[in-house]
């Protein structure tokens, strides 16, 4: 398992903690929603905590706690299960989450661009990550038809901006 | 016709290159077939029984003659010299080689076409009324909004891995030729009391294992809210649609299990969050797209000119064709012409390269270079001068494209079935051919009147059997093909799911059974004014059942 951030393989400062395992004294840990609920006070006291949401756990459930997490990991149990694409957009665009948003599970190279546009900024990939290929995946398309968490202008916005500029020059 | 600007062209070109890279990685073995599958499916490439199949999008069924010539050329160069028009206004090539598919897509891109989202669990190619822009009584041209949706849904980052496929259809008329009530979202362009344009939103229709007629969840969504409302529906579906069972994953199941009221509440709750903002559809974009669909330069012509009326009187074969295959045009002196892709005994929807090229030529000569594909697997020339109809008919006859059977018993929808499809349980095409042959007598067909037969080779219902006036479903019983008959379905504004008649029939019996049903209708109808569907609705299936099973 390798972690990609900003298009590069980076070392992972976080450990996914099984519900049964005790938390280590130091270092970042990522816990399940169930464990967060059960041990909330202790975890808050400890600090350096992240959360991992399964694909049937909508992020609205942690909306009030977002400030406590150093990372939120959203799970893709199989590549076909695309719920986390919506969850990521909600976290970024509606709930205003600014921290690390990590894609975990069955994360495929050809989905990275979609995930990135929905607001993921780190990716646990199964195959050996290749920084060049990652940059390539994100730059395959030079334009887009929809707004998402990446907040880049769409073809529709650009074409009317261009038309307005032409109209203004004409005046 | 919509024309790409630099943004649209760049996007499609970049998509071709992306797919070229994906195919290269598959051919080199870097990607397994399993890993490649979701990638090829997002680009209309299926693995069928014998070969790959490439499904090309014909957005909202509108084609230029240039595009049709390119489709012909591709079929000759990369396939076996024919294509197959589908029930979603797409064209399928049945025999492309994997290594050629990037080149095929590159060729399509040169005529502003693609195969984006013609398969996979994403928002599929948006379909529309084939008479868009030319039907009398149309509120507004549905293609404008279909194009808005095409762009918005293209490689949508959030909605490309939905629980299941998602189909949108749109019509601008009260007369529904786009089967909108059996789509995941069906849209009807309507006007409210203030005279503003908007959409009736029908959600949760679909065929397959569980046929459901859609429910109207909002009688008027304003034009500016088209994208925000659609996105709200899709987001609710993406988060809540079932993922545990692919047969229960369509939005129709979510709507039924949630209840339409609660589902509507969830959509409205989501919509309230996103309604005001960047999803608002600017009127200037509507106007930009509308300009592409401006009416062609029609001449001022008198309706029903003498040369047309005389030919109708003089030539009964022409009159038969005119009766079945023409539809009224909103402009005086013009007609909408349907080209039947259902020659007697032929394969529904198949068309050869030379036929495609000839139709492109006829479109240039007679129809401002424009062609439409219909969900009933025929083609339409949307703007033909009535005075040219006889010459056009003669040309179409020479091409075997003038069978006067549109809307009649031999105008059969059939899925590819076991002849091509990996999912099928039974053959569909040869059943369509047998029935077509049985009713070859055109006088008899015209006497029977409007009758839609739809055949699917398996429960997935690609041949829309549930909504056939007569529906035929192929099933497999211990390795033998059997066919179940339903009556009384409709895909139009009076949409309904047909009722099963009784035990299924063998491959050799099904044509007799259909004929028996038709004969019962002819015997018991209240005169030729009562259509088959009207009679089924009046009498129910009982008289048909009695005649069919008691005779046996």
XYZ file of C-alpha atoms in Angstrom:
723
model
C 0.000 0.000 0.000
C 1.434 3.344 -1.029
C 0.248 6.835 -0.298
C 0.118 9.532 -2.951
C -0.019 13.183 -2.046
C 0.365 16.109 -4.400
C 1.108 13.557 -7.081
C 4.081 12.063 -5.236
C 4.587 8.973 -3.119
C 4.968 10.129 0.455
C 5.526 8.370 3.756
C 2.354 7.809 5.706
C 2.200 9.436 9.116
C -1.070 7.741 9.942
C -1.836 4.197 11.018
C -5.176 2.507 10.392
C -6.158 1.114 13.746
C -8.287 -2.025 14.010
C -11.129 -1.692 16.453
C -9.626 -4.437 18.609
C -6.124 -2.965 18.752
C -5.083 -0.590 21.526
C -4.070 2.895 20.468
C -0.297 3.437 20.531
C 0.951 6.120 22.889
C 2.010 8.439 20.073
C 1.555 8.880 16.348
C -1.479 9.519 14.155
C -4.230 6.920 14.215
C -7.230 6.457 11.951
C -10.199 4.873 13.709
C -13.590 3.625 12.615
C -16.784 5.591 13.159
C -17.875 3.017 15.750
C -14.675 3.430 17.730
C -14.869 7.203 17.485
C -18.319 7.099 18.982
C -17.353 4.723 21.755
C -14.067 6.290 22.754
C -14.647 9.859 21.753
C -13.471 11.432 25.011
C -10.318 9.342 25.285
C -9.476 9.924 21.650
C -9.958 13.648 21.984
C -7.652 13.664 24.942
C -5.034 11.692 23.062
C -5.226 13.802 19.897
C -3.711 12.967 16.488
C -6.828 11.188 15.413
C -8.338 10.580 12.016
C -11.533 8.777 11.046
C -12.379 6.196 8.447
C -15.894 6.030 7.047
C -17.310 2.959 5.355
C -19.252 3.521 2.153
C -22.589 3.283 3.988
C -21.569 5.835 6.607
C -22.543 9.267 5.378
C -20.350 12.125 6.587
C -23.337 14.084 7.898
C -22.912 11.904 11.011
C -19.577 13.540 11.838
C -20.401 17.030 10.668
C -20.079 18.528 14.152
C -16.772 16.776 14.803
C -14.877 17.703 11.667
C -12.493 20.038 13.505
C -11.096 17.140 15.508
C -9.798 15.060 12.638
C -6.352 15.294 11.112
C -7.508 13.093 8.266
C -10.782 11.692 6.985
C -10.482 8.465 5.024
C -13.398 7.466 2.803
C -13.615 3.857 1.800
C -14.192 2.414 -1.679
C -14.893 -1.262 -0.818
C -14.988 -2.013 -4.549
C -14.312 0.436 -7.345
C -17.962 0.227 -8.409
C -19.188 1.627 -5.094
C -19.141 5.339 -5.820
C -20.880 6.706 -2.728
C -17.680 8.306 -1.448
C -17.567 10.587 -4.501
C -20.691 12.273 -3.145
C -19.417 12.171 0.437
C -16.195 13.897 -0.562
C -18.037 16.728 -2.280
C -20.315 17.203 0.706
C -17.349 17.344 3.090
C -15.528 19.888 0.971
C -18.270 21.982 -0.531
C -21.039 21.872 2.041
C -19.352 21.104 5.358
C -16.252 23.179 4.639
C -13.748 20.480 5.627
C -10.233 21.674 4.761
C -8.055 18.871 6.145
C -6.640 15.775 4.466
C -9.254 13.733 2.614
C -7.971 10.308 1.762
C -9.305 7.715 -0.689
C -8.823 4.175 0.631
C -9.824 0.699 -0.469
C -10.183 -0.379 -4.083
C -8.710 2.814 -5.524
C -7.921 2.503 -9.232
C -5.523 4.665 -11.202
C -8.219 5.564 -13.716
C -10.443 6.936 -10.963
C -7.861 9.296 -9.472
C -8.905 12.263 -11.573
C -12.570 11.855 -10.587
C -11.578 11.524 -6.919
C -9.322 14.543 -7.116
C -12.110 16.625 -8.616
C -14.457 15.556 -5.818
C -12.017 16.797 -3.212
C -9.707 13.914 -2.295
C -6.109 15.014 -1.866
C -4.418 11.791 -0.792
C -4.795 8.316 -2.209
C -3.848 4.894 -0.924
C -3.119 3.080 -4.155
C -2.578 -0.616 -4.579
C -0.080 -0.613 -7.391
C 3.298 1.046 -7.176
C 2.568 4.702 -7.617
C 4.265 6.562 -10.388
C 4.414 10.299 -9.925
C 4.496 10.995 -13.657
C 1.476 8.851 -14.292
C -0.394 10.590 -11.504
C 0.246 14.012 -12.998
C -0.828 12.579 -16.331
C -4.092 11.289 -14.853
C -4.930 14.711 -13.512
C -4.053 16.521 -16.718
C -5.739 14.171 -19.211
C -8.533 16.677 -19.609
C -7.790 20.346 -20.060
C -11.415 21.361 -19.581
C -14.479 20.191 -17.701
C -18.215 20.354 -18.028
C -19.138 20.483 -14.356
C -18.165 22.282 -11.219
C -17.051 20.046 -8.378
C -14.826 20.467 -5.341
C -11.890 21.460 -7.552
C -13.697 24.712 -8.228
C -12.326 25.216 -11.744
C -14.481 27.055 -14.290
C -16.551 24.923 -16.637
C -16.771 25.053 -20.413
C -20.125 26.767 -20.011
C -18.670 29.483 -17.792
C -15.614 29.979 -19.974
C -17.529 30.195 -23.222
C -19.834 32.875 -21.913
C -16.988 34.749 -20.322
C -15.272 34.705 -23.715
C -18.456 35.886 -25.410
C -18.909 38.668 -22.900
C -15.314 39.797 -23.402
C -15.777 39.860 -27.161
C -18.985 41.815 -26.748
C -17.242 44.319 -24.502
C -14.334 44.759 -26.898
C -16.828 45.395 -29.644
C -18.287 48.330 -27.776
C -27.724 20.649 -35.491
C -25.539 21.313 -32.495
C -21.922 21.972 -33.500
C -18.950 21.515 -31.190
C -16.982 24.550 -30.154
C -13.308 24.311 -29.180
C -14.222 23.129 -25.688
C -16.386 20.278 -26.913
C -13.891 19.196 -29.560
C -10.943 19.333 -27.176
C -12.837 17.269 -24.644
C -13.734 14.518 -27.111
C -10.207 14.469 -28.556
C -8.718 14.135 -25.098
C -11.146 11.358 -24.305
C -9.992 9.458 -27.391
C -6.377 9.728 -26.284
C -7.273 8.610 -22.770
C -9.004 5.541 -24.160
C -6.103 4.865 -26.522
C -3.831 4.724 -23.482
C -6.256 2.437 -21.651
C -6.457 0.032 -24.597
C -2.657 0.062 -24.913
C -2.357 -0.857 -21.240
C -4.850 -3.694 -21.734
C -3.061 -5.007 -24.842
C 0.306 -4.885 -23.039
C -1.162 -6.863 -20.148
C -0.684 -4.058 -17.629
C -4.431 -4.117 -17.100
C -6.310 -7.370 -16.604
C -9.663 -7.835 -18.358
C -11.298 -7.246 -14.964
C -9.514 -3.949 -14.483
C -10.138 -2.923 -18.071
C -13.845 -3.695 -17.918
C -15.067 -0.541 -16.120
C -12.877 1.563 -18.401
C -14.136 0.102 -21.654
C -17.715 0.147 -20.407
C -17.511 3.873 -19.827
C -16.747 4.099 -23.489
C -19.446 1.880 -24.931
C -17.260 -1.176 -25.472
C -18.864 -4.464 -24.484
C -17.557 -7.995 -24.694
C -20.325 -10.006 -26.340
C -20.741 -13.690 -27.140
C -18.437 -13.696 -30.153
C -16.640 -10.377 -30.196
C -16.398 -6.876 -28.771
C -19.326 -4.607 -29.514
C -18.945 -0.825 -29.732
C -21.981 1.320 -29.048
C -21.758 4.785 -30.547
C -23.796 7.613 -29.042
C -26.190 9.515 -31.238
C -27.122 12.232 -28.766
C -30.898 12.732 -28.767
C -31.067 10.752 -32.006
C -29.992 13.606 -34.271
C -27.495 12.931 -37.073
C -26.098 14.993 -39.916
C -25.511 13.423 -43.319
C -21.769 13.876 -42.713
C -22.027 11.870 -39.503
C -24.070 9.116 -41.126
C -21.498 8.830 -43.934
C -18.794 8.455 -41.297
C -20.785 5.715 -39.567
C -21.038 3.938 -42.917
C -17.332 4.316 -43.571
C -16.431 2.953 -40.128
C -18.703 -0.054 -40.607
C -16.932 -0.861 -43.860
C -13.416 -0.202 -42.662
C -13.481 -1.703 -39.174
C -16.566 -3.899 -39.077
C -18.554 -6.112 -41.413
C -20.280 -3.450 -43.462
C -23.317 -2.877 -41.295
C -24.508 -1.233 -38.114
C -27.426 -1.798 -35.779
C -29.685 0.976 -34.464
C -30.728 0.374 -30.859
C -33.731 1.229 -28.719
C -31.812 4.133 -27.227
C -31.051 5.873 -30.501
C -27.480 4.548 -30.533
C -25.649 2.621 -33.234
C -23.836 -0.620 -32.466
C -20.973 -2.216 -34.327
C -20.911 -5.916 -33.615
C -17.458 -6.950 -34.760
C -14.749 -4.375 -34.041
C -11.253 -5.503 -33.002
C -10.111 -4.131 -29.655
C -6.945 -2.693 -31.160
C -8.987 -0.687 -33.686
C -11.382 0.892 -31.197
C -9.218 3.959 -30.414
C -8.970 4.663 -34.149
C -12.726 4.270 -34.540
C -13.254 6.788 -31.742
C -10.750 9.138 -33.358
C -12.674 8.904 -36.631
C -15.929 9.599 -34.793
C -14.355 12.639 -33.138
C -13.674 14.142 -36.578
C -17.448 14.357 -37.096
C -18.217 15.475 -33.538
C -19.285 12.075 -32.287
C -18.235 9.778 -29.465
C -19.138 6.636 -27.547
C -19.089 8.288 -24.136
C -21.356 6.775 -21.530
C -23.233 4.446 -23.820
C -22.677 1.776 -21.182
C -21.512 1.441 -17.590
C -23.132 2.562 -14.351
C -23.203 6.204 -15.323
C -25.564 8.713 -16.884
C -26.189 7.285 -20.312
C -26.674 9.004 -23.641
C -29.724 11.272 -23.312
C -32.517 10.370 -25.734
C -35.302 12.532 -27.124
C -38.380 12.644 -29.311
C -37.279 11.900 -32.870
C -39.724 14.535 -34.109
C -38.081 17.242 -31.985
C -38.308 20.646 -33.617
C -40.776 19.529 -36.280
C -43.774 18.162 -34.361
C -46.841 20.338 -34.180
C -47.772 21.368 -30.650
C -44.264 21.139 -29.249
C -43.718 23.375 -26.228
C -40.005 23.716 -26.862
C -37.269 21.781 -28.626
C -36.172 19.019 -26.214
C -32.763 18.728 -27.925
C -31.635 22.020 -26.369
C -32.036 20.572 -22.899
C -30.751 17.155 -23.929
C -27.547 18.864 -25.079
C -27.301 20.769 -21.779
C -27.632 17.432 -19.979
C -25.189 15.704 -22.334
C -22.497 18.192 -21.463
C -23.239 18.307 -17.744
C -23.226 14.503 -17.477
C -20.074 13.938 -19.566
C -17.465 12.347 -17.289
C -19.237 13.709 -14.255
C -16.720 13.165 -11.446
C -19.367 12.342 -8.861
C -21.806 10.318 -10.935
C -19.632 7.932 -12.928
C -19.921 5.025 -10.460
C -23.611 5.013 -9.678
C -25.364 1.970 -8.210
C -26.507 1.130 -11.743
C -26.957 2.662 -15.181
C -29.006 5.829 -15.404
C -31.086 6.761 -18.424
C -32.667 10.116 -19.166
C -35.199 10.790 -21.934
C -36.910 14.025 -22.844
C -39.836 15.114 -24.964
C -41.241 18.518 -25.778
C -44.687 17.180 -26.678
C -47.651 15.793 -24.813
C -47.459 12.887 -27.294
C -44.611 10.838 -25.931
C -42.454 9.182 -28.580
C -39.420 8.994 -26.296
C -40.830 6.510 -23.749
C -40.025 8.931 -20.945
C -42.091 7.095 -18.336
C -39.877 4.037 -18.513
C -36.670 5.972 -17.920
C -34.787 6.668 -14.689
C -35.566 10.319 -15.316
C -38.172 11.280 -17.888
C -38.645 14.938 -18.723
C -41.564 16.638 -20.434
C -41.048 20.240 -21.457
C -44.100 22.137 -20.225
C -45.285 25.684 -19.648
C -46.710 26.882 -16.363
C -49.606 29.259 -15.994
C -47.270 32.242 -16.173
C -46.099 31.012 -19.581
C -42.611 30.059 -18.356
C -40.871 27.007 -19.728
C -39.924 24.185 -17.407
C -40.033 20.438 -16.955
C -42.273 17.796 -15.549
C -39.901 15.481 -13.682
C -40.759 11.767 -13.875
C -38.464 9.569 -11.835
C -38.032 5.864 -11.249
C -39.417 4.361 -14.420
C -37.655 1.390 -15.912
C -38.043 -2.029 -17.458
C -35.729 -4.962 -16.722
C -36.725 -7.541 -14.110
C -39.029 -5.157 -12.307
C -40.964 -3.017 -14.773
C -42.120 0.239 -13.221
C -43.839 3.274 -14.684
C -42.138 6.457 -13.472
C -43.705 8.796 -10.932
C -44.037 12.544 -11.391
C -42.132 14.004 -8.446
C -42.359 17.603 -9.596
C -44.872 18.985 -12.112
C -42.807 22.081 -12.864
C -39.084 22.547 -12.477
C -38.104 25.862 -14.037
C -35.635 25.893 -16.907
C -32.915 27.567 -14.841
C -33.185 24.752 -12.273
C -32.776 21.871 -14.716
C -29.244 21.005 -13.640
C -29.644 21.637 -9.915
C -32.770 19.493 -9.748
C -31.191 16.716 -11.808
C -28.078 16.826 -9.641
C -30.219 16.601 -6.503
C -31.944 13.462 -7.839
C -28.609 11.915 -8.802
C -26.962 12.717 -5.456
C -29.795 11.168 -3.462
C -29.631 8.114 -5.721
C -25.842 7.834 -5.579
C -25.815 7.929 -1.773
C -28.918 5.850 -1.049
C -29.433 3.551 -4.038
C -28.912 -0.123 -3.215
C -25.442 -1.513 -3.796
C -26.000 -4.982 -2.350
C -27.857 -6.491 -5.283
C -27.399 -5.351 -8.868
C -30.960 -6.363 -9.685
C -32.282 -3.958 -7.078
C -29.896 -1.118 -7.772
C -31.867 0.990 -10.245
C -33.465 4.175 -8.965
C -36.945 2.685 -9.436
C -36.266 0.309 -6.517
C -35.044 3.177 -4.326
C -38.149 5.195 -5.133
C -40.420 2.232 -4.394
C -38.667 1.174 -1.204
C -38.347 4.738 0.110
C -41.820 5.706 -0.976
C -42.348 8.408 -3.540
C -43.240 11.053 -0.947
C -40.167 10.487 1.166
C -37.982 10.245 -1.923
C -39.365 13.557 -3.166
C -38.723 15.111 0.235
C -35.092 13.942 0.141
C -34.642 15.375 -3.345
C -36.165 18.698 -2.338
C -34.007 18.841 0.774
C -30.892 18.301 -1.337
C -32.127 20.698 -3.991
C -32.572 23.481 -1.427
C -28.828 23.266 -0.724
C -27.688 23.627 -4.328
C -30.489 25.458 -6.066
C -28.916 28.890 -5.856
C -25.435 28.766 -7.246
C -23.314 27.666 -10.122
C -25.750 24.982 -11.266
C -28.236 27.596 -12.388
C -28.627 27.254 -16.134
C -27.911 30.643 -17.707
C -30.373 31.780 -20.328
C -27.461 32.796 -22.570
C -26.362 29.145 -22.749
C -29.903 28.070 -23.611
C -29.930 30.708 -26.353
C -26.503 29.667 -27.626
C -27.623 26.054 -27.999
C -31.044 27.030 -29.304
C -29.405 28.856 -32.207
C -27.956 25.537 -33.423
C -31.434 24.061 -33.611
C -32.945 26.989 -35.463
C -35.362 25.783 -38.143
C -33.797 25.276 -41.586
C -34.690 27.632 -44.422
C -38.169 26.303 -45.171
C -39.872 27.497 -48.311
C -43.355 28.953 -48.180
C -45.341 26.052 -49.606
C -48.988 25.180 -49.886
C -50.127 22.163 -47.923
C -51.029 19.005 -49.855
C -49.849 20.173 -53.299
C -51.572 18.734 -56.332
C -48.618 16.646 -57.514
C -48.538 14.876 -54.132
C -52.309 14.352 -53.935
C -52.455 13.000 -57.504
C -49.758 10.425 -56.757
C -51.652 9.353 -53.655
C -54.691 8.692 -55.821
C -52.826 7.116 -58.672
C -50.429 4.813 -56.863
C -51.877 2.650 -54.064
C -48.432 1.397 -53.013
C -47.301 4.988 -52.515
C -50.530 5.738 -50.659
C -49.921 2.777 -48.295
C -46.449 4.051 -47.559
C -47.672 7.606 -47.071
C -50.384 6.364 -44.730
C -48.022 4.416 -42.480
C -44.672 6.161 -42.727
C -45.425 9.878 -42.833
C -46.175 12.163 -39.926
C -47.513 15.708 -40.043
C -44.884 18.454 -40.037
C -45.459 21.736 -38.245
C -44.638 23.658 -41.424
C -47.144 23.684 -44.240
C -46.085 21.781 -47.350
C -43.559 19.592 -45.467
C -43.762 16.090 -44.053
C -41.828 13.987 -41.559
C -40.738 10.776 -43.281
C -40.023 7.543 -41.438
C -37.658 5.073 -43.063
C -38.484 1.565 -41.955
C -35.494 -0.518 -40.893
C -37.897 -3.450 -40.646
C -38.107 -4.990 -44.104
C -40.335 -8.068 -44.111
C -38.272 -10.910 -42.686
C -35.329 -8.619 -41.982
C -33.328 -7.928 -38.840
C -34.872 -5.000 -36.933
C -32.576 -1.979 -36.844
C -29.812 -3.336 -39.072
C -28.564 -1.120 -41.861
C -25.732 -1.643 -44.336
C -22.938 0.758 -45.189
C -24.366 1.429 -48.641
C -27.843 2.067 -47.194
C -26.358 4.542 -44.712
C -24.519 6.358 -47.476
C -27.598 6.451 -49.669
C -29.738 7.792 -46.803
C -27.121 10.489 -46.193
C -27.421 11.463 -49.855
C -31.220 11.531 -49.692
C -31.047 13.640 -46.538
C -28.863 16.143 -48.383
C -31.202 16.138 -51.336
C -34.534 16.204 -49.498
C -34.131 16.966 -45.774
C -31.559 19.730 -45.195
C -28.917 17.076 -44.512
C -30.586 15.896 -41.314
C -31.515 12.408 -40.117
C -32.994 11.154 -36.857
C -32.699 7.752 -35.232
C -35.803 6.562 -33.382
C -36.016 4.433 -30.246
C -38.180 2.092 -32.293
C -35.112 1.304 -34.402
C -36.082 3.233 -37.522
C -34.721 6.374 -39.173
C -36.499 9.636 -39.843
C -35.971 12.368 -42.420
C -37.482 15.300 -40.544
C -38.109 17.912 -43.222
C -39.228 16.726 -46.641
C -41.288 18.815 -49.042
C -44.559 17.018 -49.763
C -43.996 17.549 -53.463
C -40.737 15.576 -53.190
C -42.277 12.623 -51.395
C -42.919 10.527 -54.479
C -39.361 10.879 -55.726
C -38.039 10.110 -52.253
C -40.280 7.060 -51.971
C -39.028 5.708 -55.263
C -35.441 6.142 -54.136
C -36.168 4.477 -50.785
C -37.832 1.536 -52.499
C -34.671 0.882 -54.465
C -32.808 0.763 -51.134
C -35.330 -1.544 -49.418
C -36.043 1.250 -46.940
C -39.637 1.953 -47.940
C -41.491 -0.892 -46.230
C -44.840 0.776 -45.425
C -45.088 -0.671 -41.930
C -44.149 2.017 -39.416
C -46.295 1.495 -36.312
C -47.746 -1.717 -37.748
C -47.425 -5.338 -36.712
C -44.153 -5.968 -38.566
C -42.465 -2.816 -37.199
C -41.042 -4.920 -34.384
C -38.535 -3.856 -31.742
C -36.150 -6.686 -30.938
C -33.009 -6.831 -28.857
C -29.959 -8.600 -30.342
C -30.789 -11.688 -28.268
C -28.860 -14.920 -28.235
C -27.435 -14.269 -31.693
C -25.058 -11.703 -30.186
C -25.646 -11.053 -26.527
C -23.860 -12.719 -23.635
C -26.823 -12.150 -21.309
C -29.595 -13.513 -23.520
C -31.552 -16.673 -22.734
C -33.217 -16.954 -26.113
C -33.087 -15.666 -29.667
C -35.035 -12.501 -30.474
C -34.084 -11.617 -34.035
C -35.331 -14.825 -35.680
C -38.615 -14.572 -33.748
C -39.068 -11.039 -35.096
C -38.260 -12.362 -38.561
C -40.790 -15.205 -38.319
C -43.565 -12.895 -37.145
C -42.705 -10.356 -39.818
C -42.857 -13.081 -42.467
C -46.172 -14.356 -41.139
C -47.719 -10.888 -41.517
C -45.949 -10.123 -44.782
C -49.224 -9.224 -46.488
C -49.269 -5.443 -46.241
C -52.992 -5.185 -46.841
C -53.534 -7.344 -43.783
C -51.090 -5.248 -41.752
C -52.914 -2.060 -42.635
C -56.207 -3.736 -41.776
C -54.841 -4.707 -38.339
C -53.731 -1.125 -37.781
C -51.420 0.221 -35.056
C -49.810 -2.658 -33.185
C -46.433 -2.603 -31.504
C -44.686 -5.891 -30.898
C -41.556 -5.765 -28.743
C -39.273 -8.734 -28.152
C -36.587 -9.261 -25.506
C -34.294 -12.269 -25.357
C -34.012 -12.112 -21.587
C -35.418 -10.524 -18.467
C -33.211 -7.443 -18.868
C -35.840 -6.232 -21.323
C -33.662 -4.379 -23.848
C -36.423 -5.093 -26.374
C -38.947 -3.289 -24.114
C -41.332 -6.280 -24.090
C -43.150 -5.045 -20.971
C -44.434 -2.026 -22.871
C -45.270 -3.743 -26.145
C -48.933 -3.885 -27.139
C -47.832 -7.474 -27.594
C -44.699 -8.193 -25.613
C -42.596 -11.293 -26.084
C -40.015 -12.393 -23.527
C -37.560 -15.169 -24.299
C -36.806 -17.474 -21.379
C -34.697 -20.559 -20.969
C -36.337 -23.687 -19.609
C -33.821 -26.463 -19.125
C -31.847 -25.446 -22.165
C -34.848 -24.852 -24.420
C -36.086 -21.457 -25.589
C -39.597 -20.483 -24.538
C -41.487 -17.262 -25.076
C -43.861 -15.571 -22.668
C -46.495 -13.260 -24.129
C -47.830 -10.108 -22.484
C -50.625 -7.859 -23.737
C -51.594 -4.260 -23.210
C -48.271 -2.564 -22.521
C -47.481 0.915 -23.795
C -44.385 3.127 -23.719
C -46.214 6.310 -24.638
C -48.048 8.969 -22.640
C -50.524 6.265 -21.585
C -47.619 4.096 -20.384
C -48.513 0.730 -18.908
C -46.886 -2.609 -18.215
C -48.393 -5.495 -20.134
C -50.146 -8.410 -18.502
C -48.872 -11.956 -18.847
C -51.235 -14.079 -20.900
C -50.390 -17.558 -19.638
C -47.857 -20.361 -20.046
C -44.988 -19.699 -22.444
C -44.719 -21.004 -25.994
C -41.922 -22.866 -27.712
C -39.816 -21.284 -30.437
C -41.886 -23.043 -33.123
C -45.203 -22.058 -31.530
C -44.745 -18.408 -30.754
C -45.607 -17.087 -34.226
C -48.874 -19.053 -34.233
C -49.656 -17.692 -30.791
C -49.128 -14.103 -31.910
C -51.293 -14.703 -34.965
C -53.992 -16.204 -32.773
C -53.953 -13.069 -30.573
C -54.177 -10.823 -33.623
C -57.048 -12.864 -35.065
C -58.928 -12.641 -31.782
C -58.571 -8.885 -31.978
C -59.828 -8.788 -35.574
C -62.837 -10.905 -34.632
C -63.837 -9.064 -31.471
C -62.911 -5.440 -32.112
C -65.667 -2.880 -32.267
C -64.895 -2.067 -35.850
C -61.625 -0.925 -37.449
C -61.768 2.288 -35.372
C -60.839 0.372 -32.239
C -57.093 -0.267 -32.098
C -55.559 -3.385 -30.660
C -54.472 -1.551 -27.512
C -57.900 0.014 -27.034
C -59.526 -3.380 -27.249
C -57.144 -4.968 -24.747
C -57.936 -2.138 -22.375
C -61.666 -2.611 -22.927
C -61.865 -6.382 -22.651
C -58.804 -7.274 -20.610
C -56.784 -10.312 -21.569
C -59.503 -12.907 -20.957
C -60.873 -13.281 -24.494
C -57.338 -13.543 -25.849
C -56.431 -16.094 -23.231
C -59.507 -18.199 -23.960
C -58.915 -18.171 -27.685
C -55.255 -18.979 -27.287
C -55.237 -21.697 -24.673
C -58.554 -23.346 -25.398
C -57.578 -23.814 -29.006
C -54.402 -25.563 -27.902
